[in-house]
Tab-separated table of C-alpha atoms and ligand atoms in Angstrom:
chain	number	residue	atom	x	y	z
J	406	UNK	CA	0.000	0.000	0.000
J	407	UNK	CA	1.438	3.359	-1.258
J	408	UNK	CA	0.526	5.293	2.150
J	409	UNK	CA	1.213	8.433	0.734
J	410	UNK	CA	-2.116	8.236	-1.415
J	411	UNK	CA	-3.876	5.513	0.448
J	412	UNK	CA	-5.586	4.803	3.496
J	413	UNK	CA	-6.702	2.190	5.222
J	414	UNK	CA	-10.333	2.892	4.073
J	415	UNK	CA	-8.818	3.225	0.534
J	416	UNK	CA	-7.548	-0.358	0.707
J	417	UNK	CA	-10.412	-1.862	2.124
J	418	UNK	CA	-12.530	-0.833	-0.849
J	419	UNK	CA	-9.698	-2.037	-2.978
J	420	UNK	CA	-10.121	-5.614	-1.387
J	421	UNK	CA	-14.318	-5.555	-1.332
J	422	UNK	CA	-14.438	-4.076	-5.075
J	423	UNK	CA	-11.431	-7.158	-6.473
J	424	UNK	CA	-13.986	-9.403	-4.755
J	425	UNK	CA	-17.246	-7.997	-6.478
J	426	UNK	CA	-15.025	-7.926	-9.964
J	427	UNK	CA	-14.139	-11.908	-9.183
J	428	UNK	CA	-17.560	-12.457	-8.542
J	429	UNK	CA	-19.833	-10.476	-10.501
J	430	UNK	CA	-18.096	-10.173	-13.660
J	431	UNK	CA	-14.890	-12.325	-14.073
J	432	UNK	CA	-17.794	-15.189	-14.575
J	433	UNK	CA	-19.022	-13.495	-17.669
J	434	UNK	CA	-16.001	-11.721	-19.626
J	435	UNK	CA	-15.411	-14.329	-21.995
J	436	UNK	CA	-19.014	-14.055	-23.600
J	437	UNK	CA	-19.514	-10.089	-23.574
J	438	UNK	CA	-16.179	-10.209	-25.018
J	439	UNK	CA	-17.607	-12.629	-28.027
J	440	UNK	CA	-21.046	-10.834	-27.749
J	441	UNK	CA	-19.762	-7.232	-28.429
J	442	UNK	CA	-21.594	-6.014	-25.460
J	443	UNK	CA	-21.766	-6.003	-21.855
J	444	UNK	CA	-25.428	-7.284	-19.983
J	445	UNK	CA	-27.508	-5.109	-18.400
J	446	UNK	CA	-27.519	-6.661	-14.968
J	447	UNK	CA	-24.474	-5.488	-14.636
J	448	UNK	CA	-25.007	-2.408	-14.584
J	449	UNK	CA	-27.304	-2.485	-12.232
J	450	UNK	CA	-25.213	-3.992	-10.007
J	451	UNK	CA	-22.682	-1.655	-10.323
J	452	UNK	CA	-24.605	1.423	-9.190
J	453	UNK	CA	-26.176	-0.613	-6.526
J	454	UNK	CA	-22.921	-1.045	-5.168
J	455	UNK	CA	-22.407	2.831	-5.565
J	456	UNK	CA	-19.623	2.516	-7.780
J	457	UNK	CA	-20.629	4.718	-10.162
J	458	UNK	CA	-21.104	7.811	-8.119
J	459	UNK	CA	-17.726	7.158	-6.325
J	460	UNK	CA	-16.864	11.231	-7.037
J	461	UNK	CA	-20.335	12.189	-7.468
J	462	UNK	CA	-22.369	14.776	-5.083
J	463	UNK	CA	-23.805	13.098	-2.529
J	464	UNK	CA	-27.372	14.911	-2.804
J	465	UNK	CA	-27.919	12.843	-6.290
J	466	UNK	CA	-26.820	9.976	-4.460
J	467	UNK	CA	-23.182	9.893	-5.293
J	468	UNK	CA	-20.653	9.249	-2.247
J	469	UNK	CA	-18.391	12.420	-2.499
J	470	UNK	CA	-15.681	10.743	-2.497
J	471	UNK	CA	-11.692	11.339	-3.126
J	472	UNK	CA	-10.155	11.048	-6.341
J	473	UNK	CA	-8.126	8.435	-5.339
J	474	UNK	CA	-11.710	5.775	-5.045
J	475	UNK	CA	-11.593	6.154	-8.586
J	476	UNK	CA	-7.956	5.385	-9.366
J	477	UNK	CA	-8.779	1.945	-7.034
J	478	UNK	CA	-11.541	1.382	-9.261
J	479	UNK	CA	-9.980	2.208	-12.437
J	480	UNK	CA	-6.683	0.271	-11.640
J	481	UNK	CA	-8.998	-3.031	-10.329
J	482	UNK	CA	-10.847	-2.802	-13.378
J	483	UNK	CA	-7.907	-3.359	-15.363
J	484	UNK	CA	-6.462	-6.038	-13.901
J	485	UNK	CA	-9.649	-7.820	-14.693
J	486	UNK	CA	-8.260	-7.976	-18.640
J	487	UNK	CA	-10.727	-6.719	-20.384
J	488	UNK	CA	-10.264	-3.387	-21.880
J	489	UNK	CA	-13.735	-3.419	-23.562
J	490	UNK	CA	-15.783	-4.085	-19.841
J	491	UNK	CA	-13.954	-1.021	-18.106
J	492	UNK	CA	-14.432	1.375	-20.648
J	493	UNK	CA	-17.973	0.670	-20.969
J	494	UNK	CA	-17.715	1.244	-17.011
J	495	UNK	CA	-15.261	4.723	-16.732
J	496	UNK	CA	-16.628	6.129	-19.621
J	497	UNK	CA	-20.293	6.072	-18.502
J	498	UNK	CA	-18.838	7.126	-15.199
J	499	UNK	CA	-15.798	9.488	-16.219
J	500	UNK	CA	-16.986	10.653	-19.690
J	501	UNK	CA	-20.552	11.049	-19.536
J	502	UNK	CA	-21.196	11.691	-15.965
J	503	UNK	CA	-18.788	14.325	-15.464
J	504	UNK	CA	-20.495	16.461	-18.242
J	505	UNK	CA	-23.747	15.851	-16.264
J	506	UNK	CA	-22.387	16.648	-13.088
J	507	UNK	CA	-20.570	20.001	-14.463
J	508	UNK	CA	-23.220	21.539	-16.666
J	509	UNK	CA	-26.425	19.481	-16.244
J	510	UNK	CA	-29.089	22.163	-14.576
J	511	UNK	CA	-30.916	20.846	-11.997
J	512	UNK	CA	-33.674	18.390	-14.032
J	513	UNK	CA	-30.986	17.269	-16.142
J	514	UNK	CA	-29.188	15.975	-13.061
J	515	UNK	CA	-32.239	14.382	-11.513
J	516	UNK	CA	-33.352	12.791	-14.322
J	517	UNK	CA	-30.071	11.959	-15.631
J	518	UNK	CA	-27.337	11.867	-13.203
J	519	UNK	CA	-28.977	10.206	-10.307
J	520	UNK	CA	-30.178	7.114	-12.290
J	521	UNK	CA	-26.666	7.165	-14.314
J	522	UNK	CA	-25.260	6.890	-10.378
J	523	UNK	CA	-27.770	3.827	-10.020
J	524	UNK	CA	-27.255	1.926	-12.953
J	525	UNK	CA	-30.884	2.942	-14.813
J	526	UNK	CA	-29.513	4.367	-17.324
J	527	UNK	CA	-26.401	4.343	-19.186
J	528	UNK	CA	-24.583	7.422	-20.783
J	529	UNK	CA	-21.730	7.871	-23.982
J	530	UNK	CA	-19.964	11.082	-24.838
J	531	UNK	CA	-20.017	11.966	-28.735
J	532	UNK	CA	-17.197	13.692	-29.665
J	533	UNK	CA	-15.639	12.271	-32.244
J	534	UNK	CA	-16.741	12.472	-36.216
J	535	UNK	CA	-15.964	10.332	-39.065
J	536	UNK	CA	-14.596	13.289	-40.855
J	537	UNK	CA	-12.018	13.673	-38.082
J	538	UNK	CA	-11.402	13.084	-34.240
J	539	UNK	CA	-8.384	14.657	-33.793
J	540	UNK	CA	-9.494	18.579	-34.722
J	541	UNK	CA	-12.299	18.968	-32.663
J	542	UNK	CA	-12.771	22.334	-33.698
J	543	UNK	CA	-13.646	21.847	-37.044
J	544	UNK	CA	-16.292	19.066	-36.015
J	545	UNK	CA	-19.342	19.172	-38.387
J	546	UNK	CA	-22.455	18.102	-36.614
J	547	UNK	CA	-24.759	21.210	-35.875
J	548	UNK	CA	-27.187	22.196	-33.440
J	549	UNK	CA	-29.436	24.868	-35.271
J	550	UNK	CA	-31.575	26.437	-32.682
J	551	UNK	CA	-35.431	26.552	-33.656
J	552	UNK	CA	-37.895	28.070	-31.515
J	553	UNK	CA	-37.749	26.933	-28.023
J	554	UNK	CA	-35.779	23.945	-29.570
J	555	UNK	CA	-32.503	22.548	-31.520
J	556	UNK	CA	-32.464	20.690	-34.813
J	557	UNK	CA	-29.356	18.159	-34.874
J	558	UNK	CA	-27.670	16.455	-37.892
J	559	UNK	CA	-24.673	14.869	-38.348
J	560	UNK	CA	-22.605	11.572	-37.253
J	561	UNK	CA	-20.509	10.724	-34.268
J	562	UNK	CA	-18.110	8.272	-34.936
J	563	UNK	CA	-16.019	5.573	-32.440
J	564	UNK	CA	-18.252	6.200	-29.561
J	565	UNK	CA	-18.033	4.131	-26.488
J	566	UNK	CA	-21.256	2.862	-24.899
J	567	UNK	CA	-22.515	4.515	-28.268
J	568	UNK	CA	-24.884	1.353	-29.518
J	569	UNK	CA	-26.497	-0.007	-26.124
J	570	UNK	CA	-27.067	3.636	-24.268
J	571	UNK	CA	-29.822	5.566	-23.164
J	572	UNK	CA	-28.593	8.688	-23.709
J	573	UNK	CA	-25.785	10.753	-25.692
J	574	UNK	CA	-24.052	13.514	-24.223
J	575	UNK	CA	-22.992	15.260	-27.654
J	576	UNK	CA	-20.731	18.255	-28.740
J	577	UNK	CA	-22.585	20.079	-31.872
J	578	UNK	CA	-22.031	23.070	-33.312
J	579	UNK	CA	-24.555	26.248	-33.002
J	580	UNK	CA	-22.624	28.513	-34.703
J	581	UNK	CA	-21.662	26.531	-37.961
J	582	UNK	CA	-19.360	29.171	-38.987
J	583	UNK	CA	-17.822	29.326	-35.648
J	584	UNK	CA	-14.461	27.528	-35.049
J	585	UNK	CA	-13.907	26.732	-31.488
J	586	UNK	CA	-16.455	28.701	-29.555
J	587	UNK	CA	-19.368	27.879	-32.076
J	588	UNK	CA	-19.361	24.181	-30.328
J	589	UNK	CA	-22.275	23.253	-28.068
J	590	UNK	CA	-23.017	20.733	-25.465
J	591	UNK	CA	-26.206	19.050	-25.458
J	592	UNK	CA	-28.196	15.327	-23.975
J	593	UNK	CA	-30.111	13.889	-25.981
J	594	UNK	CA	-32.297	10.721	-25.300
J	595	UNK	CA	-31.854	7.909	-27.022
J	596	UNK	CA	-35.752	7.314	-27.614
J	597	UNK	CA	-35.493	10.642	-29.484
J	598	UNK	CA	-36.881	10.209	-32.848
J	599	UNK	CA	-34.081	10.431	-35.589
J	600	UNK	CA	-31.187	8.655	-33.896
J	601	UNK	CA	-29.660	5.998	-35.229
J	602	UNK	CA	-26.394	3.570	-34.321
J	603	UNK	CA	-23.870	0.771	-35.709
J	604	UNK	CA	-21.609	-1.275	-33.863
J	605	UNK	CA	-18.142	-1.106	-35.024
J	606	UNK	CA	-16.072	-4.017	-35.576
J	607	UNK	CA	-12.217	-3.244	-33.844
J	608	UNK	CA	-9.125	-4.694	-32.950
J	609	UNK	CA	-9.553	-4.592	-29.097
J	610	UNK	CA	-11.959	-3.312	-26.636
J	611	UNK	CA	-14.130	-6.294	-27.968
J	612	UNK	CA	-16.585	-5.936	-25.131
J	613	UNK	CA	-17.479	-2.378	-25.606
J	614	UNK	CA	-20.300	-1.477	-28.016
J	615	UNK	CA	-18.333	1.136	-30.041
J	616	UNK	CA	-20.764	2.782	-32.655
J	617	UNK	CA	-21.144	5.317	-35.587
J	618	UNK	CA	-24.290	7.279	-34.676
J	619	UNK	CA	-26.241	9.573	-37.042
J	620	UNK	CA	-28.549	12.575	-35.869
J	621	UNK	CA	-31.107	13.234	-38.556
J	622	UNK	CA	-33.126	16.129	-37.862
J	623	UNK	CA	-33.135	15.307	-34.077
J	624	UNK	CA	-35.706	17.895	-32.417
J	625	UNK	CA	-33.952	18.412	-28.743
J	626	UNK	CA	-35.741	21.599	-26.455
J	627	UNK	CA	-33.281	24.046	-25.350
J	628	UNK	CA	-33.341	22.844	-21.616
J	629	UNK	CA	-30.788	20.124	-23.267
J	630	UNK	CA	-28.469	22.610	-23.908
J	631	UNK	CA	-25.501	21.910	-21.351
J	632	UNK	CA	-24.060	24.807	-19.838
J	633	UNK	CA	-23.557	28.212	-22.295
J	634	UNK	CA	-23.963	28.207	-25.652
J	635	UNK	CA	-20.664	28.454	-27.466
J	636	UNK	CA	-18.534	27.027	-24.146
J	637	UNK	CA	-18.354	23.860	-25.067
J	638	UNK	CA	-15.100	23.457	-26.691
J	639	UNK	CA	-13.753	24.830	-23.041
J	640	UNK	CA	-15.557	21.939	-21.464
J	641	UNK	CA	-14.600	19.082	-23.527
J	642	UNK	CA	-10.775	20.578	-23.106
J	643	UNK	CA	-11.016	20.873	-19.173
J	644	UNK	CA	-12.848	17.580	-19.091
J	645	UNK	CA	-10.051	16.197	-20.869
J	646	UNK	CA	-7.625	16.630	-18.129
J	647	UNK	CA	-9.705	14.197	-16.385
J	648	UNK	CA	-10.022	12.072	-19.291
J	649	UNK	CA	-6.068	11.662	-20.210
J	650	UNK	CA	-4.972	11.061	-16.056
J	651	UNK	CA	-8.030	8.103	-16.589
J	652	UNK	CA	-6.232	6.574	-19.491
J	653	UNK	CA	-2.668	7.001	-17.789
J	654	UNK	CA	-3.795	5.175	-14.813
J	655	UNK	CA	-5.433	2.977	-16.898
J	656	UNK	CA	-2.335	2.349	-18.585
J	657	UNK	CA	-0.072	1.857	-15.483
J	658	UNK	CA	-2.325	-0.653	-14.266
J	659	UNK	CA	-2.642	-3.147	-16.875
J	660	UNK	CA	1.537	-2.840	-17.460
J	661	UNK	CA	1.076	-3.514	-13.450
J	662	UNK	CA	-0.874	-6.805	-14.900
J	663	UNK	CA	1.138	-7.872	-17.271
J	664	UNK	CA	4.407	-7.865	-15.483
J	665	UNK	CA	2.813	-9.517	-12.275
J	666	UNK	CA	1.621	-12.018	-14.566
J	667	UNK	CA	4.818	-12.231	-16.184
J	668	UNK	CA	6.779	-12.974	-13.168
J	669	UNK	CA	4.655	-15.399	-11.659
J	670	UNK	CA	5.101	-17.453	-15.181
J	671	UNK	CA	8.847	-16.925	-15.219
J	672	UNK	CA	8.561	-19.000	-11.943
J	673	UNK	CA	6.942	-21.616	-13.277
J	674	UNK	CA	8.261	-22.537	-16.843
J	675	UNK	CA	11.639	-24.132	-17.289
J	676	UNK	CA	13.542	-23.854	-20.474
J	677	UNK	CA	17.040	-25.663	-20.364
J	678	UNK	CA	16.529	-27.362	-17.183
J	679	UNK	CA	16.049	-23.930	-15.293
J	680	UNK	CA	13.312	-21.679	-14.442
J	681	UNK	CA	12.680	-18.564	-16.747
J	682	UNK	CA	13.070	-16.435	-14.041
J	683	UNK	CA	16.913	-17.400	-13.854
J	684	UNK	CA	17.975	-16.815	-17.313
J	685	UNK	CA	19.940	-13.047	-16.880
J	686	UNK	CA	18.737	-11.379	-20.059
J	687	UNK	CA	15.283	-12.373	-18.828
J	688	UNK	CA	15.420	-10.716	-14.933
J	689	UNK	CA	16.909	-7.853	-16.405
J	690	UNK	CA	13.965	-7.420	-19.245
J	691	UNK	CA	11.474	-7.391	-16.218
J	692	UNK	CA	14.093	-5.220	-14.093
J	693	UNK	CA	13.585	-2.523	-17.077
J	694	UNK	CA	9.905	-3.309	-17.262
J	695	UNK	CA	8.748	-3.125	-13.372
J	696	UNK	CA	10.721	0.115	-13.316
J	697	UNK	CA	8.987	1.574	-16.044
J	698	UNK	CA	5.709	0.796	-14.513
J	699	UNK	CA	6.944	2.646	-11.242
J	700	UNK	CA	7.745	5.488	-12.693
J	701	UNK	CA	4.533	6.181	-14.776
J	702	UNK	CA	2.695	4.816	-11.652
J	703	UNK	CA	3.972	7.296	-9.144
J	704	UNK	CA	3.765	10.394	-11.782
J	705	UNK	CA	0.312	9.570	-12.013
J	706	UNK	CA	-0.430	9.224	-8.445
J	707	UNK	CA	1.274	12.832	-7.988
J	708	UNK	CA	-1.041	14.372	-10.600
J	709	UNK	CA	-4.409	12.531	-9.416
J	710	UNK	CA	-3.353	13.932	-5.966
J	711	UNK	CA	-3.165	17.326	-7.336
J	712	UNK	CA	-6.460	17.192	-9.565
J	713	UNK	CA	-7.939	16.055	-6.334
J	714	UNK	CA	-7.146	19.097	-4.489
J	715	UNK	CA	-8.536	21.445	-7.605
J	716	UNK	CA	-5.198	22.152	-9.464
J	717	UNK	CA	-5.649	22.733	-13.510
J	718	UNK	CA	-3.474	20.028	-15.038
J	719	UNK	CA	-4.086	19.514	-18.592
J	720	UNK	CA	0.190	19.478	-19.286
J	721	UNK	CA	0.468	17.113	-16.578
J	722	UNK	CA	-2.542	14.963	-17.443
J	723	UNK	CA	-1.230	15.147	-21.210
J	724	UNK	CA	2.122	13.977	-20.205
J	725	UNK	CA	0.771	10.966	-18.020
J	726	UNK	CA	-0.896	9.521	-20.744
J	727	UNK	CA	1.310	9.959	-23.743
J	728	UNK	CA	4.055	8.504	-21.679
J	729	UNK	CA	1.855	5.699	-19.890
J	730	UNK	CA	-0.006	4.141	-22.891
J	731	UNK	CA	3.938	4.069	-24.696
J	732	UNK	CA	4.948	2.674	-21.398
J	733	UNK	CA	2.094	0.115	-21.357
J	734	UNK	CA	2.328	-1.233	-25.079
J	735	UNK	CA	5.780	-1.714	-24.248
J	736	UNK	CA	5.681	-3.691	-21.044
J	737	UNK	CA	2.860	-5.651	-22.575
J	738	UNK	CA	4.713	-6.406	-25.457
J	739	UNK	CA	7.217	-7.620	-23.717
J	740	UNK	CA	5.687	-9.593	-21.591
J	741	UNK	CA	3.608	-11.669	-24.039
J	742	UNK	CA	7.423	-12.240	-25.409
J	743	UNK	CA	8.072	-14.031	-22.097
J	744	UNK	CA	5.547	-16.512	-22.553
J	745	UNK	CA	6.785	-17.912	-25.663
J	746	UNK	CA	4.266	-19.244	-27.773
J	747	UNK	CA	2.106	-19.340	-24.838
J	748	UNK	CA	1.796	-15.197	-24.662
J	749	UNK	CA	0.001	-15.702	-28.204
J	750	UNK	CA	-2.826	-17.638	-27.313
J	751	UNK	CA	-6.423	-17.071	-25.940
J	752	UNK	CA	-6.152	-18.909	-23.187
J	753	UNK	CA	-3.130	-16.820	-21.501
J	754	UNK	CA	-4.153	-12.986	-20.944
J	755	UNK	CA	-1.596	-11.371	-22.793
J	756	UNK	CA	-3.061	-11.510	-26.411
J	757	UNK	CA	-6.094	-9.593	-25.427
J	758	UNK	CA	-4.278	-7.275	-23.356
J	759	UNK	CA	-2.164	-6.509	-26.351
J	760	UNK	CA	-5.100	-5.662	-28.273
J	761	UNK	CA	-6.954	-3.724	-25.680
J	762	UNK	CA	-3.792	-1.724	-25.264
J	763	UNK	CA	-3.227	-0.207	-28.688
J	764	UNK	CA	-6.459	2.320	-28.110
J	765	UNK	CA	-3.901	3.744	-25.116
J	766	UNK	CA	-1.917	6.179	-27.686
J	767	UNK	CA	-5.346	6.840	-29.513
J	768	UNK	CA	-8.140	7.455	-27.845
J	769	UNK	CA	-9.222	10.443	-26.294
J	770	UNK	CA	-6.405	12.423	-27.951
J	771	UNK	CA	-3.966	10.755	-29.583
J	772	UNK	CA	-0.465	10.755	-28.657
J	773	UNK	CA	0.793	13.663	-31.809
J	774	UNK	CA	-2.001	15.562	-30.390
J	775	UNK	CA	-0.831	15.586	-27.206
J	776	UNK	CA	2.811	15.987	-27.937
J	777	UNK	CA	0.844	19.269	-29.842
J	778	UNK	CA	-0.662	20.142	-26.591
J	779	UNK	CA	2.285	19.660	-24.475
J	780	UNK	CA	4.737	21.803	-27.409
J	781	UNK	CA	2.335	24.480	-26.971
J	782	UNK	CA	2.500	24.621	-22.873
J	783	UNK	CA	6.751	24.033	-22.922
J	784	UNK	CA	7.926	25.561	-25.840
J	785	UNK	CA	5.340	28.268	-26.190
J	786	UNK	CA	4.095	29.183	-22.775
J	787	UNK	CA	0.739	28.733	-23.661
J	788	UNK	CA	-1.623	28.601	-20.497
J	789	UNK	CA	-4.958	26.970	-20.523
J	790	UNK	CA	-7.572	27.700	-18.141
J	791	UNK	CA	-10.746	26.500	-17.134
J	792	UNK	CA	-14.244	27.499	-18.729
J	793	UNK	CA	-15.640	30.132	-16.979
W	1874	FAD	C1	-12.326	2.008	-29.452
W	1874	FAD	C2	-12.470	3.501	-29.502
W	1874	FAD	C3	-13.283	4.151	-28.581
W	1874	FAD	C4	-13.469	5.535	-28.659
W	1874	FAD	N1	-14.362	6.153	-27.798
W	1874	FAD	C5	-14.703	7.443	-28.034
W	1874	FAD	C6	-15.768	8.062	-27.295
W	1874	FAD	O1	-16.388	7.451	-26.401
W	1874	FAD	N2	-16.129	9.335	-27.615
W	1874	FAD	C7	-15.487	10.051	-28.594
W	1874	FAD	O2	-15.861	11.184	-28.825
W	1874	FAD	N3	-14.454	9.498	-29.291
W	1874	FAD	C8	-14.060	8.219	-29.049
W	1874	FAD	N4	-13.038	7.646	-29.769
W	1874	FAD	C9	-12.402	8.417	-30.835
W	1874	FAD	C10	-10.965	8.834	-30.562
W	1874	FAD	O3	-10.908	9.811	-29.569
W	1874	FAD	C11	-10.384	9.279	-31.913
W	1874	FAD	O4	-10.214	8.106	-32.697
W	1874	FAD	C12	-9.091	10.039	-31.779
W	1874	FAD	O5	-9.300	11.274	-31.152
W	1874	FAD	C13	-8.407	10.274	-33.143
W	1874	FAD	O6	-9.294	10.775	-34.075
W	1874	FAD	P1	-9.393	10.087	-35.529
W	1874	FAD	O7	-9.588	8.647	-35.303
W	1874	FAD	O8	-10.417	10.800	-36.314
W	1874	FAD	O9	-7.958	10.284	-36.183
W	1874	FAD	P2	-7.487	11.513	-37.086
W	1874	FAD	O10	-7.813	12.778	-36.392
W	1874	FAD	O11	-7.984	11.310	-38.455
W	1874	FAD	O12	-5.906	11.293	-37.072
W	1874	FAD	C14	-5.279	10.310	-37.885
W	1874	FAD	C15	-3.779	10.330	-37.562
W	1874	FAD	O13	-3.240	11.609	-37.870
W	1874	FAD	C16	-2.630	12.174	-36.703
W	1874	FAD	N5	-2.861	13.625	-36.692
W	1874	FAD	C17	-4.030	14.285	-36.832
W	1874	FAD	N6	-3.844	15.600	-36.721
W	1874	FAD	C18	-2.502	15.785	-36.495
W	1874	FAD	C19	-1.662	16.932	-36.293
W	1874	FAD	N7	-2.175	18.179	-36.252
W	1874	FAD	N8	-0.338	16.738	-36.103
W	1874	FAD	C20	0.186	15.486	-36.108
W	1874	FAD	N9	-0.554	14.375	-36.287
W	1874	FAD	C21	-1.874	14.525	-36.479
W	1874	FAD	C22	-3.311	11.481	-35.531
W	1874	FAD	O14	-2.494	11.512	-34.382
W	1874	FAD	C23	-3.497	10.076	-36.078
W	1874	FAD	O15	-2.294	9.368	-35.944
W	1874	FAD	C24	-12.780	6.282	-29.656
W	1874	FAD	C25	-11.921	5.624	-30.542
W	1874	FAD	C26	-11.789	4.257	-30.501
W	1874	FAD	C27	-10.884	3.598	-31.533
């Protein structure tokens, strides 16, 4: 236990939420990894258990909790091996919720938030476009306001939770000719009338229903506009910061995995007439690899500790996850080398956490976009600052 971050009471919900993750969903990974999509009852269970509203107020029935509850449940979740499963989880919780929780008005966070928090209903964030993910700014999907409502078209691309969801926190534009501040926040329902979705077929992530969604002519009332019109390219970029620490710690903890695993092998498999873990050019490989993992592991703890206490780190977050998802396809390259032929098949855990690694260094900013962001903060002295 890392006391400097931890306490007791953090470690004690480490131990009951590993249990709940061996119980309640180890049991099923296998099939919503085959299905494409994650059961319901989950869910359910989830916000039953209050793990969804781990950093949520407590008067919509979150549990107000320190950001370090949600680096326990984000590192647990991947040590469960299945990218796909805890993304559907963080970014229902982390990408969806934290929009509702930040610029929701009060309805929107009763009739949103507080079920999302309870597992009734289940939330994506809709950022990306086919034409491009990367420039977010030049984003095509409008929001054309209409009497006391807004008319929506375009398509969403690559969206997590974007098939099987009851609702779509989306980023349109209401000022077409507008670059950055022309971008809007808005909810829609799912049940609205001219929304449609595919499920993508990918690489990794195999559990998560990642979809294209289109918005033809959606009719949403103006109460579903989040926050101020025009602000929303300042809340996607603060959001971010959140976002980007999510997928560093994400990535520190399955490299965590996948050396553990590694080791514990290495101890078991001969080659030679010795045990792997014997052979020189193989301790030093895991040497290089367990110190890698420490590094990006402690730099994250640092920054979550200063989110947590309301400092503005979109360099630092940046930096922990161009560096940590690197780190991470790495260590779990690596490590599948250890076991042989082994690391290649199904039935060990590296080949799936090889795939569910690549997304590291591309979603949710990729890594030249990052090493953009971070030019702009070093080199130029750019500052960023929260939406106001
Ligand atoms: C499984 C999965 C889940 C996802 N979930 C979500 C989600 O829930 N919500 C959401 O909104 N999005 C989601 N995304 C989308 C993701 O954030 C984008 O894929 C990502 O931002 C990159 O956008 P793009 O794919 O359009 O690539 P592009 O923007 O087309 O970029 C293509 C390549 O060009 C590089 N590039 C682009 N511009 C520059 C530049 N200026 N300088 C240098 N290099 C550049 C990029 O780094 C990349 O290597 C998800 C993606 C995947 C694969």
């Amino acid at each position: 236990m890392n006391t400097m971050y931890f306490t007791e009471e953090h470690e004690s919900f480490r131990q009951s939420f590993k249990d709940f993750l061996q119980k309640e969903v180890v049991p099923h990974i296998d099939k919503w990894e085959k299905e494409g999509a994650v059961e319901r009852f989950i869910w359910k269970k989830f916000g039953e258990m209050g793990y969804f509203g781990l950093n949520q107020p407590e008067e919509y029935g979150g549990l107000g909790l320190d950001l370090f509850y949600t680096v326990i449940f984000l590192e647990e979740l991947q040590k469960i091996n299945s990218g796909g499963f805890a993304a559907n989880m963080w970014a229902h919780a982390y990408l969806a919720m934290t929009h509702l929780k930040e610029e929701g008005d009060e309805r929107i966070k009763k009739e949103y938030l507080t079920p999302s928090i309870d597992g009734d209903k289940i939330g994506c964030l809709c950022i990306s476009e086919p034409f491009g993910g990367s420039d977010v700014a030049g984003m095509r999907t409008t929001a054309i306001k209409d009497g006391d409502n807004y008319v929506i078209n375009g398509s969403k691309t690559f969206i997590t939770n974007g098939v099987y969801s009851d609702y779509l926190v989306i980023a349109a534009k209401t000022n077409p000719e507008g670059k950055h501040k022309g971008i809007s926040i808005f909810l829609i329902d799912r049940e609205a009338e001219g929304v449609s979705a595919t499920k993508l077929d990918k690489l990794g992530w195999r559990a998560s229903d990642t979809g294209e969604i289109a918005f033809d002519n959606v009719v949403v009332p103006k109460e579903n506009l989040m926050g101020a019109e025009g602000l929303g390219f300042s809340y996607i970029m603060q959001h971010f910061a959140l976002e980007r620490l999510i997928m560093g710690v994400n990535a520190h903890a399955r490299a965590e995995y996948a050396v553990d695993y590694a080791i514990q092998y290495m101890s078991e498999r001969q080659a030679f007439g010795k045990h792997l873990n014997e052979f020189q050019a193989l301790r030093h490989k895991v040497a290089e690899m367990a110190s890698r993992v420490d590094m990006c592991r402690e730099y994250n703890y640092s920054i979550a500790k200063r989110l947590n206490d309301g400092n503005y780190v979109v360099k630092e977050a940046s930096m922990s996850k161009l560096l940590s998802t690197k780190m991470a396809d790495d260590v779990i390259y690596d490590a599948l080398q250890l076991l042989g032929g082994y690391g290649y098949m199904e039935d060990y855990p590296m080949a799936r956490l090889l795939r569910d690694s690549r997304l590291g260094p591309i979603g949710g900013g990729t890594s030249e976009i990052l090493k953009e962001i971070i030019a702009k903060m070093v080199i130029d002295k750019k500052e960023y600052k929260p939406a106001t």
